[in-house]
Each structure stands twice: as structure tokens, then as C-alpha cells.
Coordinates of C-alpha atoms in Angstrom, one line a residue:
X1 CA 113.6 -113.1 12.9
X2 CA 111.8 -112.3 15.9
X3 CA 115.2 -112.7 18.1
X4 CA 117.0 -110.7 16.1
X5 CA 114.1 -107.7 16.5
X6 CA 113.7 -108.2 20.6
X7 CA 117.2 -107.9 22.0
X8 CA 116.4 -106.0 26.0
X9 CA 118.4 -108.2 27.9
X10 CA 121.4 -105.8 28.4
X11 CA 123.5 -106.5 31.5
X12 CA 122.2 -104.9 34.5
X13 CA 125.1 -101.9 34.7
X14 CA 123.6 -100.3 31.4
X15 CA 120.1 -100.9 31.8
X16 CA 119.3 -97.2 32.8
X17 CA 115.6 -96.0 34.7
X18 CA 114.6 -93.7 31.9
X19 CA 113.6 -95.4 28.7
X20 CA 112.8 -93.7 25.4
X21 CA 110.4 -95.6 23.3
X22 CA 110.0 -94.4 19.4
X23 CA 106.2 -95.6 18.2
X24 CA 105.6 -96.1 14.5
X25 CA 107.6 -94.7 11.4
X26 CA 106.9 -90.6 12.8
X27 CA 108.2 -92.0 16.7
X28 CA 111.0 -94.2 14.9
X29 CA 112.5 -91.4 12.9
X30 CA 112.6 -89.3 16.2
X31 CA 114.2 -92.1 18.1
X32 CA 116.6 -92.2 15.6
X33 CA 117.7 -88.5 15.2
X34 CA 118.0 -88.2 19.3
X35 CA 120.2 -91.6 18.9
X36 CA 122.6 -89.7 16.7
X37 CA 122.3 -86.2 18.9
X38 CA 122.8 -88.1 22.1
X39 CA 120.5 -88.1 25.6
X40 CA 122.9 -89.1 28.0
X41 CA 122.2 -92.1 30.1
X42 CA 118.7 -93.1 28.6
X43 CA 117.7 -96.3 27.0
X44 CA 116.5 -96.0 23.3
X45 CA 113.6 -98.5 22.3
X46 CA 111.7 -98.6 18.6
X47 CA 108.5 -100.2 18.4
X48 CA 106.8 -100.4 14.8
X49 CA 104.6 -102.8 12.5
X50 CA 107.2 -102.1 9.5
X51 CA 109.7 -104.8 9.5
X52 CA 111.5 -103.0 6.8
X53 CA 111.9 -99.6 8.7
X54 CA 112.8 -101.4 11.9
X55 CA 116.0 -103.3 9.9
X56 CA 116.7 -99.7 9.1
X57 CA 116.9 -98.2 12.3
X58 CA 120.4 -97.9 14.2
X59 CA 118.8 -98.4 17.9
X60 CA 119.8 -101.9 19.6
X61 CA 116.3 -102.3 21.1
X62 CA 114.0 -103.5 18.8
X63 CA 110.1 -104.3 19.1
X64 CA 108.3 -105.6 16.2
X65 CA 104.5 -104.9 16.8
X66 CA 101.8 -107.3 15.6
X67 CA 104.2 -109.6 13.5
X68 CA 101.1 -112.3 12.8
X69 CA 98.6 -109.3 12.5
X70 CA 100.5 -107.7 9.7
X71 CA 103.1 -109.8 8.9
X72 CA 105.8 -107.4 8.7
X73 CA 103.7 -104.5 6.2
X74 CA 102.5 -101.6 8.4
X75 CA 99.1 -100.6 9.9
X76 CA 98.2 -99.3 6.7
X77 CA 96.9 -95.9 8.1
X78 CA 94.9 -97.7 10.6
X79 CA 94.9 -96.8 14.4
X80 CA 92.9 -99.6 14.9
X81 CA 95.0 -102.1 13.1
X82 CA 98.1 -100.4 15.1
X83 CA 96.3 -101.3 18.6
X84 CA 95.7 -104.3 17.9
X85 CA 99.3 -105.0 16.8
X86 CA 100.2 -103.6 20.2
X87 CA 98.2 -105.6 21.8
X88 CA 99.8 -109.0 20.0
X89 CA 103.1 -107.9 21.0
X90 CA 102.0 -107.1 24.6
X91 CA 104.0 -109.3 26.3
X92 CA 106.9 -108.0 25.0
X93 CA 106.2 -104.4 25.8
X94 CA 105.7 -105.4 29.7
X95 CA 109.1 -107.8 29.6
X96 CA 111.2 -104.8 28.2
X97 CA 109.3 -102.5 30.9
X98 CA 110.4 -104.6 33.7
X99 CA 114.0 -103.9 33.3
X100 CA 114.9 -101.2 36.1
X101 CA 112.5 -98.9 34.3
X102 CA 111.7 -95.7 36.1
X103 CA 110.8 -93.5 33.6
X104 CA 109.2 -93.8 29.9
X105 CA 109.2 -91.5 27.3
X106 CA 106.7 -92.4 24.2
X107 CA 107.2 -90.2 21.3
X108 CA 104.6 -90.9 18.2
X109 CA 103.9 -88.8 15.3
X110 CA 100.3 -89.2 15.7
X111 CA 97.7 -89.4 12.6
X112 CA 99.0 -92.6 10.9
X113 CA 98.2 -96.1 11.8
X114 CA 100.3 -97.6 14.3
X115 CA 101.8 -94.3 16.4
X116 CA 98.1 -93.2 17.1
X117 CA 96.5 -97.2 17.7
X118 CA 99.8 -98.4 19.9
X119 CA 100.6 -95.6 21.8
X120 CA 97.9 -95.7 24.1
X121 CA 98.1 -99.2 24.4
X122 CA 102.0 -99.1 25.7
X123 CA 101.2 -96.0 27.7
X124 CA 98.7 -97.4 29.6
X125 CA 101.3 -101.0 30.3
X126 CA 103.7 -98.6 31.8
X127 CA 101.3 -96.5 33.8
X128 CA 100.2 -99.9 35.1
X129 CA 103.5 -100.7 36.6
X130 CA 103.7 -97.4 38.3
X131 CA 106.4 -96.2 35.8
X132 CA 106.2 -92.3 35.4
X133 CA 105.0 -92.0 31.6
X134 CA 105.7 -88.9 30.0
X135 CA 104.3 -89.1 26.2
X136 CA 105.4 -86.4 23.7
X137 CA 103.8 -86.4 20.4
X138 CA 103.2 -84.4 17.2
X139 CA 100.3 -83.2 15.5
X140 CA 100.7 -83.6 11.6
X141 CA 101.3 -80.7 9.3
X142 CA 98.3 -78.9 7.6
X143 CA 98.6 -80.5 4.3
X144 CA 99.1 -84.1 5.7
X145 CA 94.8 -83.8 5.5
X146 CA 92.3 -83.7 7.5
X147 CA 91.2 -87.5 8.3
X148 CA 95.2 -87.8 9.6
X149 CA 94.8 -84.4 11.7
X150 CA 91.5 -86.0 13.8
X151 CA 92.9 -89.2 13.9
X152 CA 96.0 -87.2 15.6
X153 CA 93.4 -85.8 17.6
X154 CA 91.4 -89.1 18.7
X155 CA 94.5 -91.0 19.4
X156 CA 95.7 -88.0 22.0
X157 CA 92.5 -87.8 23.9
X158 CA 92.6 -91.2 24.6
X159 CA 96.6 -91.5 25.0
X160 CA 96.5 -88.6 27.6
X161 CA 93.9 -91.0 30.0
X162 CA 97.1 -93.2 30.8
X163 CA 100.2 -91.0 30.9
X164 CA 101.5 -88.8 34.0
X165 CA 102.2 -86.1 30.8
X166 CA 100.9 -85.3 27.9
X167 CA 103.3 -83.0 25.7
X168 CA 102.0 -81.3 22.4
X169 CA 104.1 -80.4 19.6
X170 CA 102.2 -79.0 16.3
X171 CA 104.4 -79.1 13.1
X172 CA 102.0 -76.5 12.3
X173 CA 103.8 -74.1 14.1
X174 CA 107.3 -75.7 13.2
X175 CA 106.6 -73.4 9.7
X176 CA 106.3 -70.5 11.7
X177 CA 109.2 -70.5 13.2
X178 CA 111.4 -71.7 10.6
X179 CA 109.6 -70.7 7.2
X180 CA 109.4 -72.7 3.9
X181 CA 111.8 -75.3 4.4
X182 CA 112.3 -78.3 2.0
X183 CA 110.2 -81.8 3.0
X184 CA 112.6 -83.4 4.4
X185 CA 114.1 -80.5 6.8
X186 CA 110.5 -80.0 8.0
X187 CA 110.3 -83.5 9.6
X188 CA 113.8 -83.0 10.7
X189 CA 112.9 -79.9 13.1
X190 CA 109.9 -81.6 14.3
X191 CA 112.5 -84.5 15.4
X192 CA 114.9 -82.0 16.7
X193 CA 111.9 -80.4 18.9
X194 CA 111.0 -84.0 20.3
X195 CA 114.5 -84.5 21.1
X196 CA 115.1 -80.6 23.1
X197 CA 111.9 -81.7 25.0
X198 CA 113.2 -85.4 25.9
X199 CA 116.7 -84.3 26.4
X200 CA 115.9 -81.5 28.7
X201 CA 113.8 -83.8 31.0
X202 CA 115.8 -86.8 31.2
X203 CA 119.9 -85.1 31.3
X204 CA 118.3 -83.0 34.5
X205 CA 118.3 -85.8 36.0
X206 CA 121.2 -88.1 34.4
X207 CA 123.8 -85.2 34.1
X208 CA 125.1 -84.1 36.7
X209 CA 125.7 -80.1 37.6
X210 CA 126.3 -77.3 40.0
X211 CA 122.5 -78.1 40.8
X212 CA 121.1 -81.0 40.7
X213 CA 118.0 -82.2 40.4
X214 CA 116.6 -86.2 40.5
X215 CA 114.2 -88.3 40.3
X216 CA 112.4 -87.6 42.5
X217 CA 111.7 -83.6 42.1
X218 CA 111.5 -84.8 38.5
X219 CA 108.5 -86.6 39.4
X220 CA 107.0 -84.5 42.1
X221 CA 106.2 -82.5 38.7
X222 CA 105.0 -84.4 35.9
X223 CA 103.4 -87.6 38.2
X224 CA 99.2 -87.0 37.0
X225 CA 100.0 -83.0 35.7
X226 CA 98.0 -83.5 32.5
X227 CA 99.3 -81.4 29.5
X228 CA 102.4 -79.9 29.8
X229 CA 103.6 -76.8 28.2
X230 CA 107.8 -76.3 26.3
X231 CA 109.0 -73.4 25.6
X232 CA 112.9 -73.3 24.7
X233 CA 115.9 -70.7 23.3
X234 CA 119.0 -69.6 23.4
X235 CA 120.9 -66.7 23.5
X236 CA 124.4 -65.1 23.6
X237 CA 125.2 -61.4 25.0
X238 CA 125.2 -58.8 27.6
X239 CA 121.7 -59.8 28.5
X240 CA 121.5 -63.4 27.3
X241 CA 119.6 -63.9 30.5
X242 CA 116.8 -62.2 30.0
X243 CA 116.6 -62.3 26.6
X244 CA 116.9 -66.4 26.7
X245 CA 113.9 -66.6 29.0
X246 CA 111.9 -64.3 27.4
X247 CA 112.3 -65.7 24.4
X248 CA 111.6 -69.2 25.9
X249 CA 108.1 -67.8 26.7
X250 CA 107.0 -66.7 23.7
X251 CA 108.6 -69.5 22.1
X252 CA 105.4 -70.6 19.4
X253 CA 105.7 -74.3 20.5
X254 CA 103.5 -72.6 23.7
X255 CA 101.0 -72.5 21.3
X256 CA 100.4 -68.5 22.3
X257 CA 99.6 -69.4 25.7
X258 CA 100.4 -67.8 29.1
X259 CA 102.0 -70.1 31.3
X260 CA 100.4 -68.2 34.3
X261 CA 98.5 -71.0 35.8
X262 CA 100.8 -74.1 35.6
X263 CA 101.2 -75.8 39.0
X264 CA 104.6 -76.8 38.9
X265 CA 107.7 -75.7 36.2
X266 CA 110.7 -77.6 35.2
X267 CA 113.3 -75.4 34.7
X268 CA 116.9 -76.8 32.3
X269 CA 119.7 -74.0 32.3
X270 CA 122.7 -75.1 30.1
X271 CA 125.6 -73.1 29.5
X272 CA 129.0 -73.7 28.0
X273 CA 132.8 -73.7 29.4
X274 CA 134.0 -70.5 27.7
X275 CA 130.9 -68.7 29.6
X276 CA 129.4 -70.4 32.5
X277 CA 126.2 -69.1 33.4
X278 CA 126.7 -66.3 36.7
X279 CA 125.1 -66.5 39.7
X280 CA 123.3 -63.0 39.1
X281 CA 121.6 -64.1 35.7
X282 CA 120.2 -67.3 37.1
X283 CA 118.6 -65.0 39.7
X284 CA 117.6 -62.9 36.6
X285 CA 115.9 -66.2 34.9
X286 CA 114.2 -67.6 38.0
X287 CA 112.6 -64.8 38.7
X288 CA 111.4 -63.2 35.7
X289 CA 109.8 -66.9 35.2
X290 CA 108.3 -67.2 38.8
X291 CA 106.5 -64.0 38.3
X292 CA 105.5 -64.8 34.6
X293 CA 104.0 -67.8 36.2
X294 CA 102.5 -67.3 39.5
X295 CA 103.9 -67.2 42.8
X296 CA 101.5 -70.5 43.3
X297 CA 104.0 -72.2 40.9
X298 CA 106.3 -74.9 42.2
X299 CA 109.6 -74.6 40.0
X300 CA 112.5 -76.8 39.7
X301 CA 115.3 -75.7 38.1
X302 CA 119.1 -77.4 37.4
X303 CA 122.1 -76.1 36.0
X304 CA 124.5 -78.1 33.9
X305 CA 127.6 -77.7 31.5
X306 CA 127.0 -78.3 27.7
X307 CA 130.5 -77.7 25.8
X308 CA 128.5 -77.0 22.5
X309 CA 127.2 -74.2 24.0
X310 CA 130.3 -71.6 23.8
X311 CA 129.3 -68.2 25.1
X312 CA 125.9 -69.1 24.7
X313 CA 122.9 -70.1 27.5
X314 CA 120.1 -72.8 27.0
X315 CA 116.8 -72.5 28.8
X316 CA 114.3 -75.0 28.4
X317 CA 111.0 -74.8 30.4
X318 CA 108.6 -77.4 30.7
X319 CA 105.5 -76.1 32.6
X320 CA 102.5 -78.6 33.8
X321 CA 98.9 -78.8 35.0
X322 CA 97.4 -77.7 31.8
X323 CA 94.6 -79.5 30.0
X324 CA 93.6 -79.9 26.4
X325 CA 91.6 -76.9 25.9
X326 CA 94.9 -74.9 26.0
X327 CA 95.6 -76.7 22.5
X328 CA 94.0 -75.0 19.7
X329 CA 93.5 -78.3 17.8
X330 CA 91.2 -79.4 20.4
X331 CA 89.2 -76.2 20.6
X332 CA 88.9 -76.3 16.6
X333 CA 88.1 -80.2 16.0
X334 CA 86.4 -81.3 18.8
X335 CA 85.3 -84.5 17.0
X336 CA 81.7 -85.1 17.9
X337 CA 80.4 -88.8 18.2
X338 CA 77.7 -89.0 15.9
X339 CA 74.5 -91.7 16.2
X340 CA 73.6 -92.7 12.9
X341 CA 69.5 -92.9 12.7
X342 CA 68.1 -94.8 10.4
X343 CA 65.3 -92.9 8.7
X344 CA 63.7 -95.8 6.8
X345 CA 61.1 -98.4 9.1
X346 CA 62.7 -101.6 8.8
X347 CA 59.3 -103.8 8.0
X348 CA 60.9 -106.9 7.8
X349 CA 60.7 -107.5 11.8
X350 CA 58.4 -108.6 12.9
X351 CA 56.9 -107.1 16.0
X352 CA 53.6 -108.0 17.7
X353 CA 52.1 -105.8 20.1
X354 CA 49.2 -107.2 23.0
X355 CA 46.4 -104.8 23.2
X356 CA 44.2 -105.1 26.4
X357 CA 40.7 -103.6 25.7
X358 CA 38.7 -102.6 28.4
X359 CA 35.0 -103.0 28.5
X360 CA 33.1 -100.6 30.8
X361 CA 29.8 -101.8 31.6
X362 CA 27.1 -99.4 32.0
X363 CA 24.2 -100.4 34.1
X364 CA 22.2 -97.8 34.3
X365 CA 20.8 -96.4 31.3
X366 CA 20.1 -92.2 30.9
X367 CA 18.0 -90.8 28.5
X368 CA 20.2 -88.9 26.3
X369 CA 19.3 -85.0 26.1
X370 CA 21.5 -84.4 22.7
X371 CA 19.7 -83.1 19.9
X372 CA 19.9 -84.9 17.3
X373 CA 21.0 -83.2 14.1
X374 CA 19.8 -84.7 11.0
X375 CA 22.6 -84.3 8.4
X376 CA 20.5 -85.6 5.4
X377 CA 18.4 -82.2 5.8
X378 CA 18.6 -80.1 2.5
X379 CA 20.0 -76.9 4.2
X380 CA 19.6 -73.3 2.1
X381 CA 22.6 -72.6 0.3
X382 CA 24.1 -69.0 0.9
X383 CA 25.6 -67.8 -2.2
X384 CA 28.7 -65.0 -2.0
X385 CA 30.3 -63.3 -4.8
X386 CA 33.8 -63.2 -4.8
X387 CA 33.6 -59.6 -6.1
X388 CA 33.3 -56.5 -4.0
X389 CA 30.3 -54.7 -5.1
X390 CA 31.7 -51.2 -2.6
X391 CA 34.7 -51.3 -4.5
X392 CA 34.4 -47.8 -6.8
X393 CA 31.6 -47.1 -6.1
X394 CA 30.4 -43.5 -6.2
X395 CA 29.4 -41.7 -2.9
X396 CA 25.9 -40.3 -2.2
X397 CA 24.6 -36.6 -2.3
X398 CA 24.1 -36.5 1.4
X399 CA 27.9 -38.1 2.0
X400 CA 28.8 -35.2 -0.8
X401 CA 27.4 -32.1 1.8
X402 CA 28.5 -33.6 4.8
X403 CA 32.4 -33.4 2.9
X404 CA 31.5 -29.9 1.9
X405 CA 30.4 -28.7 5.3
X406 CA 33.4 -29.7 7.1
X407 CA 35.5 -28.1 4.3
X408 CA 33.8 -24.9 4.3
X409 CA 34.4 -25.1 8.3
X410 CA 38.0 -25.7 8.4
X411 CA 38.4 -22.6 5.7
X412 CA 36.8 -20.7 8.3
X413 CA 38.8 -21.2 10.9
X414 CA 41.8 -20.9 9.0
X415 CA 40.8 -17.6 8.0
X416 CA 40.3 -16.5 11.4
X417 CA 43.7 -17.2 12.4
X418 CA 45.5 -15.4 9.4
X419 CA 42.8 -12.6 10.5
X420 CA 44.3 -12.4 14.2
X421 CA 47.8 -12.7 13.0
X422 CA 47.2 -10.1 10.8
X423 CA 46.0 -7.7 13.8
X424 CA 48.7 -8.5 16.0
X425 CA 51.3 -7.9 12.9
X426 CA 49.6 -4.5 12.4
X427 CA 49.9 -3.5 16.3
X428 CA 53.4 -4.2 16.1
X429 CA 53.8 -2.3 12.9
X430 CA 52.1 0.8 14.3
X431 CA 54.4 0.6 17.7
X432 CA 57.2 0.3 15.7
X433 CA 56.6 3.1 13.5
X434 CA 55.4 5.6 15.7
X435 CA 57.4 7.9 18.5
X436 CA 58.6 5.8 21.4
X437 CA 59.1 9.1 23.1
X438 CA 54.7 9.7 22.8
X439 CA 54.7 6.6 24.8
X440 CA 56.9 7.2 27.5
X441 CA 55.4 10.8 28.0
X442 CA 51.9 10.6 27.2
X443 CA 49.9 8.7 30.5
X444 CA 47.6 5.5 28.2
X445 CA 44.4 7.0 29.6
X446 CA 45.4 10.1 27.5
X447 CA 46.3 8.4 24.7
X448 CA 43.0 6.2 25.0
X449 CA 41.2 9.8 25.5
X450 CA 39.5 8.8 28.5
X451 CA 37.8 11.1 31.1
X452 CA 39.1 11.0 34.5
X453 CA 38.0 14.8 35.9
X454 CA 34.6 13.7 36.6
X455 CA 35.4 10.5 38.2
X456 CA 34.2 10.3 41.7
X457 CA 35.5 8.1 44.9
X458 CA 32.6 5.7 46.7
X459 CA 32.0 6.3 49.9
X460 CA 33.6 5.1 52.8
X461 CA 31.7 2.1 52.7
X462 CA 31.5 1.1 49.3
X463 CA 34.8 1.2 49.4
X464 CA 35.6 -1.6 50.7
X465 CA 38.5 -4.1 49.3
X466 CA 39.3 -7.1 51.0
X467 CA 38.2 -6.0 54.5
X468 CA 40.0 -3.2 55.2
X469 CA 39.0 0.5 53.7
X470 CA 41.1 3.3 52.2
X471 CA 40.2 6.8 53.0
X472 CA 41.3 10.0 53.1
X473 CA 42.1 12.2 56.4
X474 CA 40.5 15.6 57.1
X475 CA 42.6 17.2 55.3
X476 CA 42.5 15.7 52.6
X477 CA 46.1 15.4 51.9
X478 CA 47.3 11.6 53.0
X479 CA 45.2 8.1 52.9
X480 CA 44.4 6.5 56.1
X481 CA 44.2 2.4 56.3
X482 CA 40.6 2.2 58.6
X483 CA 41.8 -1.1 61.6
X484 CA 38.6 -2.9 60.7
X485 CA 40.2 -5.7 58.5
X486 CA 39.9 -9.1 59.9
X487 CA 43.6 -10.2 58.5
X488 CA 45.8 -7.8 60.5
X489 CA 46.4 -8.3 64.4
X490 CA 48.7 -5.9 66.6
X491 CA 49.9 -9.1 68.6
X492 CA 51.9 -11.4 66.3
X493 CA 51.6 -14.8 66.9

């Protein structure tokens, strides 16, 4: 049985460098819809534990993993039953790598038991024979459960230590792009998505164009570039150009991210035979994309025919350097390694412990000057009651005048301010209410009734006001400033 699963040896004019390898039933199924759409010039390969889905599959190159492990009945859900299938069937995997093998593509639907175990395992065969591995994988759909979404999770972290590039395609969004569809047409569009990514990749490279682009550009990009963003579209039109590329870059498979940032860009522009793509709108495309990205990004871009295509353009883009924090998934269930810690001492051990006692000798001996307290003494007993005697308790006679006094006090001086508002009120009343005219005509002196006939000057002397004297002249008629005051000098300084 085992012939009729492993059949690689194709003659050396159809072995072709780029080899796409389909792990488990979710990597199967994609290997088998890309079969039927076509990748021109690529080698297909499935690799599962399920002898029964492997019969079923249309691809010539077969790989059943862990036939002794298993026997032929899955993983069972089981990553770690799935690696160690893998690793069984190792020798295998590195004969069927050997074949003029350039480039790999691993596809997986990862979560289940033999995608997420095996994948790193073959990943990491290829990257050891310096074969450029690009993996592309999906992560399940919501309601495939949690435990399959972290195992999804676990099994990428550790696939993207042994690929050149790690490409990330969430079903999740798959039902925001194309709604509510029936079971069955859900898994087809995430197998449609795996095979735009892989097909894009490999036929710039195998097909050739008015461009062309080969292997070696092709891995000037993705060799060690970490995660790797897709964003695809097409479009038809007056401005197909720029409606195609933007549409490529705010495809959701981007996962809402900028691709500002990405160190190098692979570029696919596809158009048909009733409409070939003009020289003008692949200016448009390139450049609308190098300043999306950063004029730091490196991008290579080829240009081939696709009669499918009618009037229409295809732009895939396929931008690297990113790492997993630009995947929500990872941001969201960052699975934690927990150390279990037993709460419960386990007596049964048991453990002996060597205590080394050390004796101080004293030789000289002080007379201690501690009192010594003799605690057999009968001490008097101080007895407290827990109630408060000063609660309600009436004040004195004395405590009685003393509040009286300071009442009697503040009354006091609260009446003497109502008293002096009271005055000032009245004044104001009486200027109101009497003749402003009195006051403007009638001098205050007269109004006061105060004598000024018989007042007299001082003499000259006592008349003295800040050291200099007023006086009048002989005549009587003008005031005269006497030039004895200390303060005023003829010579100004």
C-alpha cells in the first residue's frame, strides 16, 4: 500500500523547483482545489495520517504520514500525535525534497491534529536543505472552538521558527468579505484564498510575461522576511488601475493593517487579451503602492497575460518583514505557559536535613546587672468600667456663667455693629434728602457753625511747618516763602 501512496520519482523534465505540499485534511483540500484551478509549472504533494482521504485525493504525489503510528485513522485532533507521524515518515519527506526542489509551499489548515503537529516538522526538513519555504496557513473559523483556535496558534509560532515566510489567512475574515455562506462554500473561499496567494507567488516566476521576474528576485524577498502580508482584487473600468490597487490594500485578508513598514513587496499584475494592462496604469499601480509603502520598500513587480481575465486587471500584493504582533490572533491569545504548583506538602519523601550547632564557649563570667522580675508577685488589679461615666452628664454652675458671659458678649458686639450701620444709613438718608445745592454753596465751617473771625495767625516763629515759614509781606497783601528751609538749594545737583 505504501508504493502505491509514495510515487515522486517523476522523470527529471517534469520535476519542477517549486513544490506545493498540502498538510492534513484542511492542507489536502486546498491542494486539491488549486489542482483543479491550475498553478502552472508547480509540483503538487499531499501529506496526511488519513489513508482514506489520501485514496480520495486527485494529486499523483502522495505521502502517508505515520502509517505504523496510526495505522491509516488520523491524528485524532492531536498536534502531537500529527508530529510524531511526521517524524515516522521523515525519510520520505527529505527523499521527495531532494528532487530539483527550489521552492516549497506548505499549506495547513491549522487547529486539527496532523496540519498543526507536521507542519513544523516538514518546514523545518526543507529549511534544512536550504530550500526557500514559504508556509501559508489558515486560522480556523470562530465557531470551530476555542482549544482548535490556540492550537492554530501554538502550531504557527512554532512553524514560523523554520520557514523563510510565514503567510496568515483568518477564515474569520473570509465571513466578512463574503457574508453568510453555506458550510461547504466557506471552506471553499478559504481554499480559493490559499490558492490566489500560492498562484500569485509561484506563476511570477513560472509564467512568463512582458516582465519577468525569477527566482532569484523572488527570493531576494521572502528568504528570512518573517510574516508576510496578501492583499488581492480586481477590477474592470476607466480607472481599474487605481481602483484594483486600492482595493488590494484594504483587502480584509491585511488584517486592517498598513503595509507602510514592509521591507520588500511582491507585486503580480495580470490582465487579459481583450485589455492588456497600459503602460500608464502600471505607472499608476507602482506608484500609488510605493508611496503607500515607503520609499524604504524594495518592490518587485511582473506583468503577465491571464485570458480569464477579459477587460479586467489582477493585482496581488504580497508584502514582507512583518512579525506576529501584526496578527490580531496573536495579540488576543497570547497563550501563556503556565507552572502548575502543587499546594499540598508531599510528606511521603523523605528528606533529612544536617544541622551543625555551634557551641560558644564563654570563659569569662560577668555578673549580670538585669533585674530580675519576679512574675509569681500578686500585682494590684486595676479595675475599668466599660461604661463612660462623662457621657450625659450635666455641666456645672461655674461652666453655666462662663457660657452665659460669652453669650452676653457676642450680643453686645453684635449690637454695636447694627448701631454703626444704622448711623451711617441715617447720614446717607439725611444727604440724600436734603438740598445738594446747600452743600455746594454753603462753605462746611458754616454749616458746622464754626467761628473763624476771631482766629488769629502765630507768629513768625511759631509758624513753622516743615522748615520753611509762611508769612505775609508788608503790605499785607501776598505770602512770602522765608529761604531758611534746609530742603531747598538754588544750585541743583
Amino acid at each position: 500500500m505504501l508504493e502505491d501512496m509514495i510515487n515522486f520519482d517523476l522523470p527529471q523534465e517534469k520535476s519542477s523547483i517549486i513544490k506545493v505540499i498540502g498538510i492534513g485534511g484542511g492542507g489536502s483540500n486546498a491542494i486539491n482545489y488549486m489542482y483543479g484551478k491550475g498553478i502552472t509549472d508547480v509540483n503538487f504533494v499531499v501529506c496526511n495520517t488519513d489513508a482514506q482521504d489520501l485514496a480520495r485525493s486527485p494529486i499523483p504525489i502522495k505521502i502517508q504520514l505515520g502509517e505504523t503510528l496510526t495505522q491509516g485513522r488520523g491524528a485524532g485532533n492531536n498536534p502531537e500525535m500529527g508530529r510524531q507521524a511526521a517524524i515516522e515518515s521523515l525519510d520520505s519527506i527529505a527523499e521527495l525534497l531532494s528532487h530539483n526542489t527550489k521552492m516549497v509551499f506548505i499549506t495547513a489548515g491549522m487547529g486539527g491534529g496532523t496540519g498543526t503537529g507536521a507542519a513544523p516538522i516538514i518546514a523545518k526538513e526543507a529549511k534544512e536543505k536550504n530550500i526557500l519555504t514559504v508556509a501559508i496557513v489558515t486560522i480556523p473559523f470562530q465557531f470551530e472552538g476555542r482549544r482548535r483556535i490556540n492550537q492554530a496558534i501554538e502550531g504557527i509560532a512554532e512553524l514560523k521558527e523554520y520557514v523563510d515566510s510565514l503567510l496568515i489567512i483568518n477564515n474569520e475574515k473570509l465571513r466578512q468579505i463574503y457574508g453568510n455562506l453555506p458550510f461547504s462554500e466557506a471552506f471553499s473561499n478559504a481554499d480559493n484564498v490559499l490558492t490566489i496567494a500560492a498562484k500569485g507567488i509561484a506563476e511570477i516566476i513560472t509564467v512568463s510575461g512582458n516582465i519577468n521576474v525569477d527566482f532569484a528576485d523572488v527570493q531576494t524577498v521572502m528568504s528570512n522576511s518573517g510574516v508576510a502580508l496578501m492583499g488581492s482584487a480586481v477590477a474592470e473600468g476607466d480607472d481599474r488601475a487605481l481602483s484594483v490597487i486600492q482595493e488590494a490594500l484594504n483587502s480584509p485578508l491585511l488584517n486592517d493593517n498598513d503595509i507602510r513598514g514592509a521591507k520588500n513587496i511582491l507585486l503580480n499584475i495580470r490582465s487579459g487579451k481583450d485589455d492588456e494592462i497600459r503602460v500608464d496604469e502600471i505607472g499608476q499601480i507602482t506608484d500609488y503602492l510605493q508611496d503607500a509603502s515607503g520609499l524604504d520598500a524594495d518592490i518587485i513587480w511582473g506583468n503577465t497575460i491571464d485570458d480569464t481575465l477579459g477587460r479586467n486587471i489582477s493585482v496581488t500584493i504580497i508584502a514582507t518583514g512583518f512579525n506576529t504582533e501584526t496578527i490580531p490572533e496573536f495579540a488576543l491569545n497570547k497563550v501563556e505557559k503556565k507552572e502548575k504548583i502543587s499546594l499540598e506538602e508531599d510528606l511521603s519523601s523523605n528528606v533529612t536535613f544536617e544541622v551543625e550547632n555551634k557551641v560558644l564557649k564563654n570563659k569569662k563570667h560577668f555578673a549580670s546587672s538585669q533585674k530580675k522580675i519576679d512574675f509569681n508577685r500578686n500585682s494590684e488589679v486595676e479595675k475599668f468600667e466599660l461604661e463612660d461615666k462623662y457621657i450625659g452628664q450635666e455641666p456645672s454652675n461655674n461652666d453655666r456663667a462662663k457660657e452665659t458671659t460669652i453669650n452676653v458678649n457676642r450680643a453686645k458686639i453684635q449690637q454695636e455693629k447694627i448701631n454703626n450701620l444704622n448711623r451711617n444709613q441715617s447720614r446717607y438718608s439725611n444727604f440724600r434728602n436734603s438740598n445738594i445745592d446747600e452743600f455746594e454753596e454753603v462753605p462746611a465751617y458754616k454749616r458746622k457753625e464754626i467761628d473763624l473771625e476771631n482766629f488769629s495767625l502765630s507768629s513768625e516763629d511759631s509758624t513753622e511747618v516743615s522748615k520753611f515759614t509762611l508769612s505775609d509781606d508788608e503790605s499785607g497783601e501776598n505770602v512770602n516763602i522765608n529761604h531758611n528751609n534746609s530742603y531747598l538749594f538754588d544750585n541743583v545737583d
